[in-house]
């Protein structure tokens, strides 16, 4: 006789029978999954990338040495990219969490 599978037993226990066809379908109230957003992040978006851990360490060291944040350094770098391409340097305008990193 095979061993009982605990995952399958859990699925069987959690299975809910279908309501009868004659019962009216009532939508269950949806719970909001929206997390509380800090006021400093309202109207902001995340821009990110995947880099080697050494990049993160180096950025944090530079930020600590300059008594600033990684956020501020990234805004400075993005503005430098815009400047090289003759675009408006707008990243520093949207950097509102200098003290949060």
Coordinates of C-alpha atoms in Angstrom, one line a residue:
X1 CA 0.0 0.0 0.0
X2 CA 1.5 3.4 -1.0
X3 CA 2.1 6.0 1.6
X4 CA -0.5 8.8 1.8
X5 CA 0.6 12.0 0.3
X6 CA 0.2 14.9 2.8
X7 CA -0.1 17.4 0.0
X8 CA -3.0 15.6 -1.6
X9 CA -4.7 15.1 1.7
X10 CA -4.5 18.9 2.3
X11 CA -6.0 19.6 -1.1
X12 CA -8.8 17.2 -0.5
X13 CA -9.6 18.9 2.9
X14 CA -9.5 22.4 1.4
X15 CA -11.8 21.4 -1.6
X16 CA -15.1 23.2 -1.3
X17 CA -18.1 21.6 -2.9
X18 CA -19.7 23.6 -5.7
X19 CA -22.9 25.5 -4.8
X20 CA -26.1 24.0 -6.2
X21 CA -27.0 25.2 -9.7
X22 CA -30.2 26.8 -8.5
X23 CA -28.5 29.0 -5.9
X24 CA -27.9 32.6 -7.1
X25 CA -24.3 33.5 -7.5
X26 CA -23.3 36.0 -4.9
X27 CA -19.9 37.6 -5.3
X28 CA -17.8 37.5 -2.2
X29 CA -16.6 40.9 -1.1
X30 CA -13.0 41.4 -2.4
X31 CA -10.4 42.4 0.1
X32 CA -8.1 45.1 -1.0
X33 CA -4.6 43.9 -1.4
X34 CA -3.3 47.4 -1.8
X35 CA -0.5 48.1 0.7
X36 CA -0.2 51.3 2.5
X37 CA 2.0 53.5 0.4
X38 CA 4.2 56.1 2.2
X39 CA 3.4 59.6 1.2
X40 CA 6.9 60.1 -0.1
X41 CA 6.3 57.3 -2.7
X42 CA 2.9 58.5 -4.0
X43 CA 3.2 59.3 -7.7
X44 CA 6.6 57.5 -7.9
X45 CA 7.7 54.4 -9.8
X46 CA 10.6 52.0 -9.2
X47 CA 13.4 51.9 -11.8
X48 CA 15.7 49.0 -11.2
X49 CA 18.2 46.6 -12.6
X50 CA 20.1 43.4 -11.6
X51 CA 23.8 43.9 -10.9
X52 CA 26.6 42.0 -9.2
X53 CA 26.6 42.3 -5.4
X54 CA 29.9 44.2 -5.7
X55 CA 28.0 47.0 -7.4
X56 CA 25.6 47.4 -4.5
X57 CA 28.4 47.3 -2.0
X58 CA 30.4 50.0 -3.9
X59 CA 27.3 52.2 -4.2
X60 CA 26.6 51.9 -0.5
X61 CA 30.3 52.8 0.3
X62 CA 30.2 55.9 -1.9
X63 CA 26.9 56.9 -0.4
X64 CA 28.3 56.5 3.1
X65 CA 31.5 58.4 2.3
X66 CA 29.5 61.3 0.8
X67 CA 26.9 61.2 3.5
X68 CA 24.1 60.8 1.0
X69 CA 21.8 58.0 -0.2
X70 CA 22.0 55.4 -2.9
X71 CA 18.8 57.0 -4.2
X72 CA 20.6 60.4 -4.6
X73 CA 23.6 58.7 -6.3
X74 CA 21.3 57.0 -8.8
X75 CA 19.4 60.2 -9.5
X76 CA 22.8 61.9 -10.1
X77 CA 23.8 59.1 -12.5
X78 CA 20.5 59.2 -14.4
X79 CA 20.8 63.0 -14.8
X80 CA 24.3 62.5 -16.1
X81 CA 22.9 60.1 -18.8
X82 CA 20.3 62.7 -19.7
X83 CA 23.0 65.5 -19.9
X84 CA 25.1 63.4 -22.3
X85 CA 22.1 63.0 -24.5
X86 CA 21.1 66.6 -24.3
X87 CA 17.9 65.9 -22.4
X88 CA 16.4 67.7 -19.5
X89 CA 18.0 66.6 -16.2
X90 CA 14.8 65.7 -14.3
X91 CA 15.8 62.8 -12.1
X92 CA 16.9 65.0 -9.3
X93 CA 13.5 66.8 -9.3
X94 CA 11.8 63.5 -8.6
X95 CA 14.2 62.3 -5.9
X96 CA 12.3 62.8 -2.7
X97 CA 13.8 60.1 -0.5
X98 CA 17.4 61.2 0.0
X99 CA 17.4 60.2 3.6
X100 CA 15.5 56.9 3.3
X101 CA 18.3 54.6 1.8

